Coordinates of C-alpha atoms and ligand atoms in Angstrom, one line a residue:
M1 CA 0.0 0.2 0.1
A2 CA 1.4 3.6 -0.8
V3 CA 2.5 5.4 2.1
D4 CA 0.3 8.7 3.0
L5 CA 3.4 11.1 3.2
A6 CA 0.7 14.0 3.7
S7 CA -0.2 12.3 6.6
V8 CA 0.2 14.0 10.5
G9 CA 3.1 12.0 12.0
S10 CA 5.7 12.1 9.1
A11 CA 8.2 15.0 9.8
L12 CA 9.7 14.5 6.1
G13 CA 9.4 12.0 3.3
C14 CA 9.7 11.5 -0.2
R15 CA 8.0 9.5 -3.2
G16 CA 9.3 8.7 -6.3
L17 CA 12.2 10.7 -5.5
S18 CA 14.9 10.6 -8.7
V19 CA 17.9 13.0 -9.3
A20 CA 20.1 12.9 -12.4
Y21 CA 23.5 14.7 -13.0
G22 CA 22.9 15.3 -16.7
Q23 CA 22.0 12.3 -18.2
R24 CA 23.3 10.0 -15.3
K25 CA 20.4 9.2 -13.1
V26 CA 22.0 8.7 -9.5
L27 CA 18.7 8.4 -7.5
H28 CA 15.9 6.2 -8.5
E29 CA 12.5 6.6 -7.1
I30 CA 13.2 6.5 -3.7
D31 CA 10.2 6.2 -1.2
L32 CA 11.1 7.1 2.3
E33 CA 9.5 8.2 5.3
F34 CA 10.7 10.0 8.3
E35 CA 9.2 10.0 12.1
P36 CA 9.9 12.7 14.6
G37 CA 12.0 11.7 17.5
L38 CA 14.3 9.4 15.9
W39 CA 17.7 9.6 14.5
T40 CA 18.3 7.8 11.0
A41 CA 21.6 7.5 9.7
V42 CA 22.1 6.7 5.9
V43 CA 25.1 4.7 5.4
G44 CA 26.5 3.2 1.7
P45 CA 29.7 2.9 -0.3
N46 CA 31.4 6.2 -1.5
G47 CA 29.3 7.5 -4.4
S48 CA 26.2 5.8 -3.6
G49 CA 23.8 8.8 -3.5
K50 CA 24.0 9.6 0.4
S51 CA 24.9 13.4 -0.3
T52 CA 22.5 13.5 -3.5
L53 CA 19.5 12.1 -1.1
L54 CA 20.1 14.5 2.0
R55 CA 20.7 17.8 -0.6
A56 CA 17.6 16.8 -2.4
L57 CA 15.4 16.3 0.7
A58 CA 16.8 19.7 1.9
G59 CA 15.3 20.9 -1.2
L60 CA 18.8 22.1 -2.6
Q61 CA 19.0 19.8 -5.2
S62 CA 16.6 19.6 -8.2
S63 CA 14.7 16.7 -8.6
R64 CA 12.0 14.7 -9.5
G65 CA 9.3 13.0 -7.2
E66 CA 7.6 14.6 -4.2
I67 CA 9.0 15.8 -1.1
F68 CA 7.1 16.4 2.1
L69 CA 7.8 18.2 5.0
A70 CA 5.3 18.0 8.1
G71 CA 2.8 16.8 6.0
R72 CA 3.0 19.5 3.4
P73 CA 4.9 19.5 0.1
L74 CA 8.1 21.2 0.5
K75 CA 8.0 23.2 -2.4
S76 CA 4.7 25.2 -1.0
W77 CA 6.8 26.3 2.4
P78 CA 7.8 30.0 2.3
R79 CA 11.5 30.0 2.4
R80 CA 11.9 31.5 6.0
S81 CA 9.2 29.2 7.5
R82 CA 10.9 26.2 5.6
A83 CA 14.4 27.2 6.9
R84 CA 12.7 27.5 10.5
Q85 CA 11.4 24.3 10.2
L86 CA 14.3 22.3 8.3
A87 CA 18.2 22.8 9.3
W88 CA 20.7 21.7 7.0
L89 CA 24.4 21.1 7.4
A90 CA 26.5 20.5 4.5
Q91 CA 29.4 18.5 4.1
G92 CA 32.6 20.5 4.2
A93 CA 30.9 23.9 5.0
P94 CA 32.9 26.9 3.9
T95 CA 35.4 28.8 6.1
T96 CA 34.2 32.4 6.3
D97 CA 35.7 35.1 8.2
L98 CA 33.2 35.4 10.7
T99 CA 33.8 34.3 14.3
A100 CA 32.4 31.3 16.1
R101 CA 29.6 33.0 17.7
E102 CA 28.6 35.1 14.7
S103 CA 28.5 31.6 12.6
V104 CA 26.1 30.2 14.8
A105 CA 23.8 33.2 14.9
L106 CA 23.3 32.8 11.4
G107 CA 21.2 29.9 12.5
R108 CA 18.7 32.6 13.9
F109 CA 18.2 34.6 10.8
S110 CA 15.0 32.3 9.8
H111 CA 13.7 33.7 13.1
T112 CA 14.8 37.2 13.1
G113 CA 15.0 38.4 9.4
W114 CA 18.0 40.0 8.0
L115 CA 17.3 43.3 9.5
G116 CA 15.8 42.1 12.9
S117 CA 17.8 42.3 16.1
R118 CA 18.4 39.5 17.8
E119 CA 16.1 38.8 21.1
S120 CA 16.8 37.1 24.3
V121 CA 15.1 33.8 23.1
D122 CA 17.6 33.8 20.0
E123 CA 20.6 34.8 22.4
A124 CA 19.4 31.6 24.4
A125 CA 19.0 29.4 21.1
I126 CA 23.1 30.2 20.4
E127 CA 24.3 29.6 23.7
A128 CA 22.2 26.5 24.1
A129 CA 23.6 25.2 20.8
M130 CA 27.2 26.3 21.5
D131 CA 26.9 24.7 24.8
A132 CA 25.8 21.6 23.3
T133 CA 28.3 21.1 20.9
G134 CA 31.4 22.4 23.5
T135 CA 32.0 25.4 21.2
T136 CA 31.4 28.4 23.7
E137 CA 35.0 28.7 24.5
W138 CA 35.7 29.7 20.6
G139 CA 33.5 32.3 20.2
H140 CA 35.4 35.0 19.5
R141 CA 37.7 33.2 17.1
R142 CA 37.2 33.5 13.4
L143 CA 36.5 30.6 11.9
S144 CA 39.7 30.5 9.6
T145 CA 41.7 29.8 12.9
L146 CA 39.9 26.9 13.8
S147 CA 40.8 23.4 13.0
G148 CA 38.4 21.2 10.6
G149 CA 36.9 19.5 13.5
E150 CA 36.3 22.6 15.7
R151 CA 34.9 24.3 12.6
Q152 CA 32.5 21.2 12.2
R153 CA 31.4 21.6 15.7
V154 CA 30.4 25.5 14.9
H155 CA 28.5 24.3 12.1
L156 CA 26.8 21.7 13.7
A157 CA 25.9 24.4 16.4
R158 CA 24.6 26.7 13.7
A159 CA 22.0 24.1 12.4
L160 CA 21.2 23.6 16.0
A161 CA 20.5 26.9 16.8
T162 CA 17.8 27.1 14.3
Q163 CA 15.7 24.7 16.7
A164 CA 14.2 23.0 13.3
K165 CA 12.2 20.3 13.7
V166 CA 14.1 18.5 11.0
L167 CA 18.1 18.4 11.1
L168 CA 19.5 17.0 7.8
L169 CA 23.1 16.8 8.5
D170 CA 25.6 15.4 5.8
E171 CA 28.5 13.7 7.4
P172 CA 28.3 15.5 10.8
T173 CA 31.4 13.7 12.2
T174 CA 33.7 14.4 9.2
H175 CA 37.1 15.8 10.7
L176 CA 36.4 14.6 14.2
D177 CA 38.3 12.6 16.6
P178 CA 36.9 9.4 17.9
P179 CA 35.6 11.2 21.6
H180 CA 34.0 14.0 19.7
Q181 CA 32.4 11.6 16.7
Q182 CA 30.7 9.8 19.9
D183 CA 29.6 13.3 21.3
V184 CA 27.9 14.6 18.1
A185 CA 26.1 10.9 18.1
L186 CA 25.0 11.3 21.4
L187 CA 23.7 14.9 20.6
M188 CA 21.8 13.5 17.8
K189 CA 20.2 11.1 19.9
R190 CA 19.3 13.3 22.3
Q191 CA 18.3 16.0 19.9
A192 CA 15.9 13.1 18.7
R193 CA 14.7 11.7 22.1
E194 CA 14.5 14.6 24.3
Q195 CA 13.4 17.7 21.4
G196 CA 11.3 15.2 19.3
V197 CA 13.7 16.2 16.5
C198 CA 13.6 14.2 13.1
V199 CA 17.2 13.8 12.7
V200 CA 18.7 12.7 9.1
S201 CA 22.5 12.1 8.9
A202 CA 24.7 10.7 6.3
I203 CA 27.6 8.7 8.2
H204 CA 30.5 6.7 6.8
E205 CA 31.9 5.6 10.3
L206 CA 29.9 2.4 10.5
S207 CA 30.3 2.0 14.5
I208 CA 28.5 5.5 14.7
A209 CA 26.0 4.8 12.3
L210 CA 25.2 1.7 14.1
A211 CA 24.3 3.6 17.4
A212 CA 21.3 5.4 15.2
D213 CA 17.8 4.2 15.9
R214 CA 17.3 3.9 12.2
L215 CA 19.3 2.9 9.1
I216 CA 18.8 3.4 5.6
V217 CA 21.3 1.4 3.4
V218 CA 21.9 2.9 0.1
K219 CA 23.8 1.6 -2.8
D220 CA 23.9 2.9 -6.4
G221 CA 21.2 5.2 -5.8
M222 CA 18.6 2.5 -4.2
I223 CA 17.6 1.7 -1.1
I224 CA 18.6 -1.7 0.0
G225 CA 16.8 -1.3 3.4
H226 CA 15.3 1.3 5.8
G227 CA 14.6 0.2 9.4
S228 CA 16.2 -0.7 13.0
V229 CA 19.8 -1.8 13.0
N230 CA 18.8 -5.2 14.1
E231 CA 16.6 -5.5 10.9
A232 CA 19.5 -4.3 9.1
L233 CA 21.9 -7.2 10.6
S234 CA 19.4 -9.7 10.4
G235 CA 19.1 -8.9 6.6
D236 CA 22.7 -8.5 6.1
W237 CA 22.0 -5.1 4.4
L238 CA 25.7 -3.8 4.8
S239 CA 27.2 -6.5 3.4
A240 CA 24.9 -6.4 0.3
A241 CA 25.7 -2.6 -0.1
F242 CA 29.2 -2.4 0.3
G243 CA 29.6 -5.8 -1.8
T244 CA 31.6 -7.5 0.5
P245 CA 31.0 -9.3 3.8
I246 CA 30.5 -6.5 6.9
E247 CA 31.0 -8.4 10.1
I248 CA 29.3 -6.7 13.1
V249 CA 30.0 -7.4 16.8
Q250 CA 28.0 -6.5 20.0
M251 CA 30.2 -5.1 22.7
Q252 CA 28.5 -3.7 25.7
G253 CA 25.4 -3.0 24.0
A254 CA 27.2 -1.1 21.3
F255 CA 27.5 -2.7 17.9
L256 CA 30.8 -2.4 16.0
W257 CA 32.3 -2.9 12.7
C258 CA 35.2 -5.6 12.8
P259 CA 37.4 -4.7 10.1
K260 CA 39.2 -7.9 8.6
L261 CA 42.4 -7.2 8.5
Ligands
ADP1 P1 28.0 9.8 -1.7 O1 27.5 11.0 -0.4 O2 27.1 8.5 -1.5 O3 29.5 9.5 -1.7 P2 27.0 11.2 -3.9 O4 25.5 11.8 -3.7 O5 28.1 12.4 -3.5 O6 27.4 10.1 -3.3 O7 27.0 11.3 -5.2 C1 26.5 10.3 -6.1 C2 27.0 10.1 -7.4 O8 26.4 11.1 -8.0 C3 28.3 9.9 -7.7 O9 28.6 8.9 -8.8 C4 29.0 11.1 -7.9 O10 30.3 11.1 -8.6 C5 28.0 11.9 -8.5 N1 27.6 13.4 -8.1 C6 27.7 13.7 -7.2 N2 27.4 15.3 -7.4 C7 27.7 15.7 -8.9 C8 27.4 16.5 -9.7 N3 27.2 18.0 -8.9 N4 27.6 16.4 -10.7 C9 27.9 15.4 -11.7 N5 27.9 14.1 -10.8 C10 27.8 14.3 -9.5

């Protein structure tokens, strides 16, 4: 039975979503539905279409098919309300000459407008986002003086500062050392559980992705599976996607990828 994406309860969804670069089709008629309050990790080999899928869902990539945000066609949302509802973190977001705090404050423009002044609610959102990402101490430093990992956390803080109900994050753990990858994974989990946010992130570190509530496994622009980690493991979706046996072990409640060396 076709999924009713306009139904209440779906934070984000797509039906028949396809993307082509020139003559080359890289996403093939994808149907997906994302619930609020869950963190979904999108995994698959390099070039399988993870970034393209996320960009298309964010409305940043020309595509065919339908995309729904909170039950309404994405295209019908006025720009500013859409930016309040859906926040986007690009892979390798650009470095600017702004300070870290100024950069995070950009996340509030969908609330204040370009000419509006920030109110206490905006300052509180900026502070909470910087606190959650451990970026407060670099508030006055220019982005260009931060390391790749530090900058990545500032960009994540900017996305959080929007307080959007849908967060689309393209490789949010890139450049981060293992403890900070873990922090970001916990942050995504908490945003989902405690704030009811629908978090969708492309993640290439398998052990981090396996901590998500749901997995979407992609291969050659098609979905191999969308479901719980247990469903992904029992169906061996990862081996099917990567075209090689992927062995996952369980240790202290966590699933870990065990490379065969
Ligand atoms: P992933 O995020 O899984 O690594 P991408 O979505 O970046 O995959 O890319 C999917 C496919 O589309 C790849 O084959 C890639 O080379 C191609 N592709 C991505 N962006 C472009 C672009 N702007 N122009 C042409 N081809 C692109």
